[in-house]
Coordinates of C-alpha atoms in Angstrom, one line a residue:
M1 CA 81.6 -79.4 -67.0
T2 CA 83.0 -76.3 -66.7
G3 CA 83.2 -77.9 -62.4
F4 CA 84.1 -80.8 -63.3
L5 CA 87.1 -79.7 -65.2
G6 CA 87.2 -77.0 -62.5
Q7 CA 87.6 -79.0 -59.6
A8 CA 90.2 -82.3 -61.8
L9 CA 92.5 -78.3 -62.0
I10 CA 92.4 -77.7 -58.5
Y11 CA 92.0 -81.6 -56.6
I12 CA 93.2 -84.3 -59.9
V13 CA 96.4 -82.2 -60.9
P14 CA 98.1 -81.3 -58.5
F15 CA 98.0 -84.4 -56.2
L16 CA 98.7 -86.4 -59.8
L17 CA 101.6 -84.3 -60.6
V18 CA 103.4 -84.1 -56.6
L19 CA 103.1 -87.9 -56.9
T20 CA 104.1 -89.2 -59.7
F21 CA 107.9 -86.3 -58.7
I22 CA 107.5 -88.1 -55.0
V23 CA 107.7 -91.6 -56.4
T24 CA 109.6 -90.6 -59.8
I25 CA 113.4 -89.4 -57.1
H26 CA 111.9 -92.9 -55.5
E27 CA 113.0 -94.4 -57.8
L28 CA 116.1 -92.2 -58.9
G29 CA 117.0 -94.1 -55.9
H30 CA 117.7 -96.9 -56.7
F31 CA 119.0 -96.3 -60.1
L32 CA 122.1 -94.6 -59.4
V33 CA 123.3 -96.7 -56.8
A34 CA 122.4 -100.0 -59.2
R35 CA 124.3 -98.4 -61.6
A36 CA 127.1 -97.3 -59.1
F37 CA 127.2 -101.0 -58.1
G38 CA 127.4 -101.9 -61.8
V39 CA 123.9 -103.5 -62.3
K40 CA 122.7 -103.8 -65.8
I41 CA 118.6 -102.2 -65.8
D42 CA 117.2 -103.1 -68.9
R43 CA 114.5 -99.7 -68.0
F44 CA 113.1 -96.3 -66.3
S45 CA 109.5 -95.4 -66.3
I46 CA 108.0 -92.3 -65.2
G47 CA 104.1 -93.3 -65.4
F48 CA 101.9 -97.0 -65.8
G49 CA 101.2 -97.9 -69.8
K50 CA 100.8 -97.5 -72.7
T51 CA 104.4 -95.9 -73.7
I52 CA 104.0 -92.0 -75.1
V53 CA 107.5 -91.6 -76.0
S54 CA 110.9 -94.0 -74.9
R55 CA 114.1 -94.1 -76.3
T56 CA 117.6 -96.6 -74.9
D57 CA 120.5 -95.0 -74.5
K58 CA 124.0 -96.3 -74.9
R59 CA 124.1 -98.3 -71.7
G60 CA 120.9 -99.7 -73.7
V61 CA 117.7 -98.6 -70.2
E62 CA 115.2 -98.2 -71.6
W63 CA 113.9 -95.0 -70.3
R64 CA 110.3 -93.6 -70.9
I65 CA 107.2 -91.6 -69.7
A66 CA 103.8 -93.8 -70.0
W67 CA 99.8 -92.1 -69.7
L68 CA 99.0 -93.0 -66.5
P69 CA 100.7 -90.8 -64.1
L70 CA 100.1 -92.4 -61.7
G71 CA 104.4 -93.2 -60.7
G72 CA 107.0 -94.9 -62.4
Y73 CA 109.5 -97.5 -62.0
V74 CA 113.5 -99.7 -63.0
K75 CA 113.5 -102.2 -63.5
F76 CA 116.4 -104.6 -63.0
S77 CA 117.5 -107.0 -65.7
G78 CA 116.3 -110.8 -65.3
D79 CA 113.9 -110.1 -62.8
L80 CA 112.1 -112.1 -62.4
D81 CA 108.9 -111.9 -59.4
A82 CA 108.1 -108.7 -58.3
S83 CA 110.4 -110.2 -54.5
S84 CA 113.0 -109.5 -57.2
V85 CA 114.4 -111.7 -54.6
P86 CA 113.8 -114.8 -55.9
D87 CA 114.6 -118.6 -53.9
A88 CA 117.9 -120.4 -54.4
E89 CA 116.6 -122.7 -56.8
G90 CA 115.8 -119.2 -59.3
L91 CA 118.6 -118.1 -59.2
A92 CA 120.4 -120.9 -60.1
E93 CA 117.9 -121.4 -63.2
L94 CA 118.9 -117.6 -64.1
K95 CA 122.3 -118.4 -63.9
S96 CA 122.5 -120.8 -66.2
R97 CA 121.1 -118.6 -68.5
V98 CA 122.2 -115.9 -68.2
I99 CA 126.3 -117.5 -68.7
A100 CA 124.6 -119.0 -71.7
E101 CA 123.8 -115.8 -73.5
H102 CA 126.8 -113.8 -72.1
G103 CA 129.3 -116.1 -71.4
P104 CA 130.9 -117.4 -67.9
G105 CA 130.8 -113.9 -65.2
G106 CA 128.5 -112.6 -67.4
E107 CA 126.2 -112.9 -64.5
R108 CA 128.0 -110.1 -62.3
D109 CA 126.3 -108.1 -63.9
Y110 CA 122.8 -108.9 -62.2
F111 CA 121.3 -107.5 -59.3
H112 CA 119.9 -110.6 -58.3
F113 CA 124.2 -111.7 -58.1
K114 CA 125.4 -109.0 -56.1
P115 CA 126.4 -109.1 -52.8
V116 CA 123.1 -108.7 -49.9
W117 CA 125.3 -104.9 -49.1
Q118 CA 124.7 -103.8 -51.8
R119 CA 121.4 -105.5 -52.8
A120 CA 120.1 -103.9 -49.3
L121 CA 121.5 -100.3 -50.2
I122 CA 119.9 -100.1 -53.6
V123 CA 116.6 -101.1 -52.1
A124 CA 117.0 -98.5 -48.8
A125 CA 117.9 -96.2 -51.1
G126 CA 114.1 -95.4 -52.3
P127 CA 113.4 -94.7 -49.1
F128 CA 116.6 -92.3 -48.2
A129 CA 115.8 -90.5 -51.8
N130 CA 112.2 -89.3 -50.4
F131 CA 114.3 -88.7 -47.0
A132 CA 116.3 -86.9 -49.1
L133 CA 114.8 -85.5 -51.0
A134 CA 112.1 -83.8 -47.6
L135 CA 115.5 -82.4 -47.0
V136 CA 116.1 -79.9 -50.1
L137 CA 112.8 -79.2 -50.5
L138 CA 112.4 -78.0 -47.1
T139 CA 116.4 -76.6 -46.5
I140 CA 114.2 -74.6 -49.2
L141 CA 111.2 -73.4 -47.8
F142 CA 113.2 -72.2 -44.3
S143 CA 116.0 -71.2 -46.3
V144 CA 113.1 -68.3 -48.0
I145 CA 110.8 -68.0 -45.3
G146 CA 113.0 -68.4 -42.6
E147 CA 112.1 -69.4 -39.3
Q148 CA 108.6 -68.0 -37.7
R149 CA 108.2 -68.4 -33.6
V150 CA 104.9 -68.7 -31.5
A151 CA 105.5 -69.1 -28.3
P152 CA 102.9 -71.7 -26.1
R153 CA 101.1 -68.5 -24.5
V154 CA 96.8 -69.5 -24.1
V155 CA 94.9 -66.9 -25.0
R156 CA 91.7 -68.0 -25.0
V157 CA 89.7 -71.3 -23.3
D158 CA 86.6 -72.4 -24.0
Q159 CA 84.2 -73.5 -21.0
G160 CA 83.2 -77.1 -20.4
T161 CA 86.2 -78.2 -21.8
P162 CA 89.3 -80.5 -19.9
A163 CA 91.1 -77.1 -20.5
A164 CA 88.9 -75.2 -18.4
A165 CA 88.2 -78.3 -15.1
A166 CA 92.3 -77.7 -15.6
G167 CA 91.7 -74.7 -14.8
F168 CA 93.8 -72.4 -17.1
Q169 CA 93.1 -68.1 -17.6
P170 CA 94.3 -66.3 -20.7
R171 CA 97.9 -65.0 -20.7
D172 CA 99.0 -68.2 -19.0
L173 CA 102.4 -69.3 -20.7
I174 CA 103.1 -73.6 -21.6
T175 CA 106.5 -74.4 -20.6
A176 CA 106.7 -78.0 -20.4
I177 CA 104.9 -80.7 -20.9
N178 CA 105.3 -84.1 -17.8
G179 CA 108.3 -82.5 -17.6
R180 CA 109.8 -81.9 -21.3
P181 CA 110.2 -78.4 -21.7
M182 CA 108.1 -76.7 -24.6
T183 CA 109.3 -73.4 -26.9
E184 CA 107.2 -73.7 -29.2
A185 CA 103.0 -73.6 -29.4
T186 CA 103.3 -76.1 -32.0
D187 CA 105.4 -78.3 -29.7
V188 CA 101.9 -78.2 -26.8
T189 CA 99.6 -78.6 -30.5
E190 CA 101.3 -82.5 -31.6
T191 CA 102.2 -83.4 -27.1
I192 CA 98.2 -83.0 -27.6
I193 CA 96.9 -84.4 -30.4
L194 CA 99.4 -87.2 -29.4
S195 CA 98.0 -87.9 -26.0
A196 CA 94.2 -88.6 -26.2
N197 CA 92.8 -90.1 -22.8
D198 CA 96.6 -89.8 -21.4
R199 CA 96.5 -87.0 -18.4
L200 CA 99.1 -84.0 -18.9
T201 CA 100.8 -82.9 -17.0
F202 CA 101.5 -79.1 -17.5
T203 CA 104.2 -77.0 -16.1
V204 CA 102.3 -73.0 -16.1
E205 CA 103.7 -70.1 -16.0
R206 CA 101.7 -67.7 -14.6
G207 CA 102.7 -64.5 -13.8
D208 CA 105.2 -64.2 -11.4
R209 CA 104.1 -68.0 -10.3
T210 CA 104.9 -71.6 -12.0
L211 CA 101.9 -73.8 -11.7
E212 CA 100.9 -77.9 -12.5
L213 CA 98.2 -78.2 -14.4
V214 CA 96.3 -81.2 -14.6
A215 CA 94.0 -81.7 -18.3
T216 CA 93.2 -85.2 -20.3
P217 CA 92.9 -84.4 -24.1
V218 CA 89.8 -85.7 -25.3
R219 CA 88.6 -86.8 -28.9
V220 CA 87.2 -83.9 -30.2
L221 CA 85.2 -83.9 -34.5
E222 CA 87.0 -81.5 -36.7
D223 CA 86.0 -80.4 -40.6
N224 CA 89.8 -78.8 -41.4
P225 CA 88.5 -77.9 -45.5
I226 CA 92.6 -79.5 -46.0
S227 CA 92.5 -82.4 -43.9
G228 CA 89.2 -83.7 -43.7
R229 CA 86.7 -84.5 -41.4
A230 CA 88.4 -85.7 -37.9
W231 CA 88.3 -87.2 -34.6
V232 CA 91.4 -84.5 -33.1
A233 CA 92.5 -85.4 -29.1
R234 CA 91.9 -81.8 -28.0
T235 CA 92.3 -79.7 -24.2
G236 CA 89.9 -77.0 -25.3
M237 CA 92.2 -73.9 -25.5
Q238 CA 93.5 -71.8 -28.7
L239 CA 97.0 -70.9 -28.8
G240 CA 98.7 -68.2 -29.6
A241 CA 101.2 -64.2 -29.6
M242 CA 98.9 -62.5 -26.8
Q243 CA 102.6 -59.3 -26.6
R244 CA 106.0 -59.0 -28.9
S245 CA 107.3 -61.5 -27.1
D246 CA 105.4 -64.3 -27.9
Y247 CA 106.3 -63.5 -31.4
S248 CA 109.6 -64.1 -32.9
Y249 CA 111.1 -63.9 -36.4
R250 CA 114.4 -64.3 -38.5
R251 CA 115.8 -65.5 -41.4
L252 CA 118.0 -68.1 -41.7
N253 CA 121.1 -69.4 -43.6
P254 CA 121.6 -71.7 -46.0
F255 CA 123.5 -73.7 -43.5
E256 CA 121.1 -73.0 -40.8
A257 CA 117.5 -73.7 -42.7
V258 CA 119.3 -77.6 -43.2
G259 CA 119.4 -78.3 -39.8
K260 CA 115.5 -76.5 -39.3
G261 CA 115.0 -78.6 -42.3
A262 CA 116.6 -82.1 -40.5
D263 CA 115.2 -81.2 -37.8
T264 CA 111.5 -81.1 -39.3
M265 CA 112.5 -84.2 -40.7
V266 CA 112.9 -86.4 -38.1
S267 CA 110.4 -84.3 -36.0
T268 CA 107.8 -85.8 -39.0
V269 CA 109.4 -89.8 -38.8
T270 CA 109.1 -89.9 -34.6
T271 CA 105.6 -89.0 -34.6
T272 CA 104.5 -90.2 -37.3
F273 CA 106.1 -94.3 -35.8
R274 CA 104.1 -92.8 -32.1
Y275 CA 100.5 -92.4 -33.8
L276 CA 101.5 -95.1 -35.9
G277 CA 102.7 -96.9 -32.3
R278 CA 99.5 -95.9 -30.7
I279 CA 97.0 -97.6 -33.6
F280 CA 98.6 -100.3 -32.4
V281 CA 98.2 -101.2 -28.8
G282 CA 94.5 -99.3 -29.6
K283 CA 95.1 -95.6 -28.1
E284 CA 94.2 -93.9 -31.2
S285 CA 91.9 -95.3 -34.0
G286 CA 93.6 -94.5 -36.9
D287 CA 91.0 -92.3 -38.9
M288 CA 93.8 -89.4 -39.5
L289 CA 95.5 -92.2 -41.4
N290 CA 94.8 -90.1 -45.3
G291 CA 94.6 -93.2 -48.6
P292 CA 94.5 -91.8 -51.8
L293 CA 91.4 -89.7 -52.1
G294 CA 92.5 -87.7 -48.8
I295 CA 95.3 -86.8 -50.2
A296 CA 93.9 -85.3 -53.2
K297 CA 91.8 -83.5 -51.1
A298 CA 94.9 -82.2 -49.7
A299 CA 96.3 -81.5 -52.8
G300 CA 93.5 -79.5 -53.6
G301 CA 92.8 -78.7 -50.4
V302 CA 96.5 -76.5 -50.4
T303 CA 96.3 -74.9 -53.2
K304 CA 93.1 -73.3 -52.6
Q305 CA 94.3 -71.6 -50.1
A306 CA 97.6 -70.8 -51.6
V307 CA 95.9 -69.0 -53.9
S308 CA 92.7 -67.1 -52.2
Y309 CA 94.8 -64.2 -50.8
E310 CA 94.4 -61.2 -53.0
A311 CA 97.3 -60.6 -53.9
P312 CA 99.5 -60.4 -57.0
P313 CA 99.6 -62.5 -60.2
A314 CA 103.4 -62.9 -59.3
I315 CA 102.7 -63.5 -55.1
L316 CA 100.7 -65.9 -55.8
A317 CA 102.4 -68.1 -57.9
L318 CA 105.2 -67.9 -55.5
N319 CA 103.3 -68.2 -52.7
L320 CA 101.8 -71.1 -55.0
L321 CA 104.8 -72.6 -55.6
L322 CA 106.5 -72.7 -51.8
T323 CA 102.3 -73.9 -50.6
G324 CA 103.3 -77.0 -53.1
L325 CA 107.2 -77.4 -52.5
Q326 CA 105.9 -78.3 -47.5
F327 CA 103.4 -80.1 -48.8
A328 CA 105.7 -82.4 -51.6
A329 CA 108.1 -82.3 -49.1
I330 CA 105.1 -83.9 -46.0
I331 CA 104.4 -86.5 -49.1
S332 CA 107.9 -86.9 -49.0
I333 CA 108.4 -88.4 -45.5
G334 CA 105.3 -90.4 -45.6
M335 CA 106.6 -92.6 -49.1
G336 CA 109.8 -92.8 -47.0
I337 CA 108.2 -95.1 -43.8
V338 CA 105.3 -96.0 -45.2
N339 CA 108.2 -98.3 -47.7
L340 CA 110.4 -99.2 -44.4
L341 CA 107.8 -101.0 -43.0
P342 CA 109.2 -104.3 -43.4
I343 CA 105.8 -105.1 -45.1
P344 CA 107.5 -107.9 -48.2
V345 CA 106.0 -106.2 -50.5
L346 CA 107.6 -103.0 -49.8
D347 CA 111.5 -101.6 -49.1
G348 CA 111.6 -102.7 -46.3
G349 CA 109.9 -106.0 -46.3
H350 CA 113.2 -106.4 -49.4
L351 CA 114.9 -105.5 -46.3
M352 CA 114.1 -107.7 -44.0
F353 CA 114.8 -110.6 -46.8
Y354 CA 118.1 -109.4 -47.4
G355 CA 118.9 -109.6 -43.4
Y356 CA 117.8 -113.7 -43.4
E357 CA 120.0 -113.8 -46.8
A358 CA 122.8 -112.3 -44.8
V359 CA 122.6 -114.2 -42.2
A360 CA 122.0 -117.8 -43.2
R361 CA 123.9 -117.3 -46.3
R362 CA 121.3 -118.4 -48.6
P363 CA 118.4 -116.6 -49.7
V364 CA 114.8 -117.2 -48.8
P365 CA 112.6 -120.6 -49.5
A366 CA 110.7 -120.1 -51.8
R367 CA 107.6 -120.8 -49.8
V368 CA 108.9 -118.5 -47.7
Q369 CA 109.1 -115.8 -50.3
E370 CA 105.1 -117.3 -51.5
V371 CA 103.4 -117.3 -47.6
G372 CA 104.5 -113.5 -46.8
Y373 CA 104.5 -111.9 -50.2
R374 CA 100.7 -113.0 -50.3
V375 CA 100.4 -112.1 -46.6
G376 CA 102.5 -108.4 -47.3
L377 CA 99.7 -108.8 -50.1
A378 CA 97.2 -109.1 -47.6
L379 CA 98.2 -106.7 -44.5
L380 CA 98.9 -103.3 -47.8
A381 CA 95.0 -104.2 -49.3
G382 CA 93.8 -104.1 -45.7
L383 CA 95.8 -100.8 -44.4
M384 CA 94.6 -98.9 -47.7
L385 CA 91.4 -100.5 -47.8
F386 CA 91.3 -99.3 -44.0
A387 CA 93.1 -95.6 -44.8
T388 CA 90.2 -95.3 -48.8
W389 CA 87.4 -96.1 -46.1
N390 CA 88.3 -92.7 -44.0
D391 CA 88.9 -91.4 -46.8
L392 CA 85.4 -91.3 -47.5
Q393 CA 84.7 -90.9 -44.2
K394 CA 86.1 -87.2 -44.0
L395 CA 84.6 -86.6 -47.4
S396 CA 80.8 -86.9 -45.2
L397 CA 80.3 -89.5 -47.9
F398 CA 77.8 -92.9 -46.3
K399 CA 77.1 -91.8 -43.2
F400 CA 74.5 -93.3 -43.3
L401 CA 76.6 -96.7 -42.0
G402 CA 77.5 -95.1 -39.1
G403 CA 80.4 -93.3 -40.6
L404 CA 81.9 -90.2 -38.9
A405 CA 78.8 -87.5 -37.6

């Protein structure tokens, strides 16, 4: 029993705290922009299910905390369905009911009767609140930790690997890949990971010579203590610092930290979409996609890693806080990306419908919405099942079905 409680504290609690925090910020984005446009709001809920505590403010908004901490939601007055995009018939019915209750003009306070550009901004505010949160968290991290750079210097080359076949040697300095400059070891690693089975031309400085070496990354099975077991593209060389000039560190002022945070966020978004694109064209298997179990494992992994050092409690607490902020920033970026996908049940799907309405001057027909939402639910359910299957394989379950081994 004690062991179970310990595992729950390490894996489940950090996951729920991070998820609820990020989803609350997402919904707060919707809420604040909706309120700025004068939209009537019924409820803002943190969590789902039965209410633990609630209060209603002077504007009639019920603020509540529910018992199931898996996110939250904001409910606009007059929502007819989960889509928040009723068709012409539904709008006419809602309008007549609102006028009957509040008189002519009362419908102007309702989300569905706001101009389409306002509705689009309200919907987009959720994902962009996630990006804003990530930028704030990354700015804090870079302000506290500063900027560390490790040059892409080859430290070790494993025998029988693509790097060895290409002729890499220890002390080689990688300066470019396919003509794109490389200044940090992380740049090289990220490029290799997203280039499985692609020929890469490395520009290398070896002493006073400049060479071009060609290697093709291959997938190898790795067991990462944080992300779990997965096939990852590698070339078989380890990068790191071998001399003093290979490592640099500097503290960042607030403006520099914001810029570094923005660069990191843009790089994460770009890398994510590149990975998704490679999945669609069949160049990636998608086994690095994580579902709830994978995120929970990662949350537990970073928690254990943060407190694994021998240090005073205050230092461990600070390290845990900074690690948690970094993890929350990454998850927040991921949530923003997912919600902008053009799937009808997500914010991106709403924006797609509003785009049609802006051009056609009328809402999407009810039949099209119904089909769109069925397809969207199927796509989302399929994505979740696929990600959960990945999670189970990374946790070394179901090996008998031919999973990762």
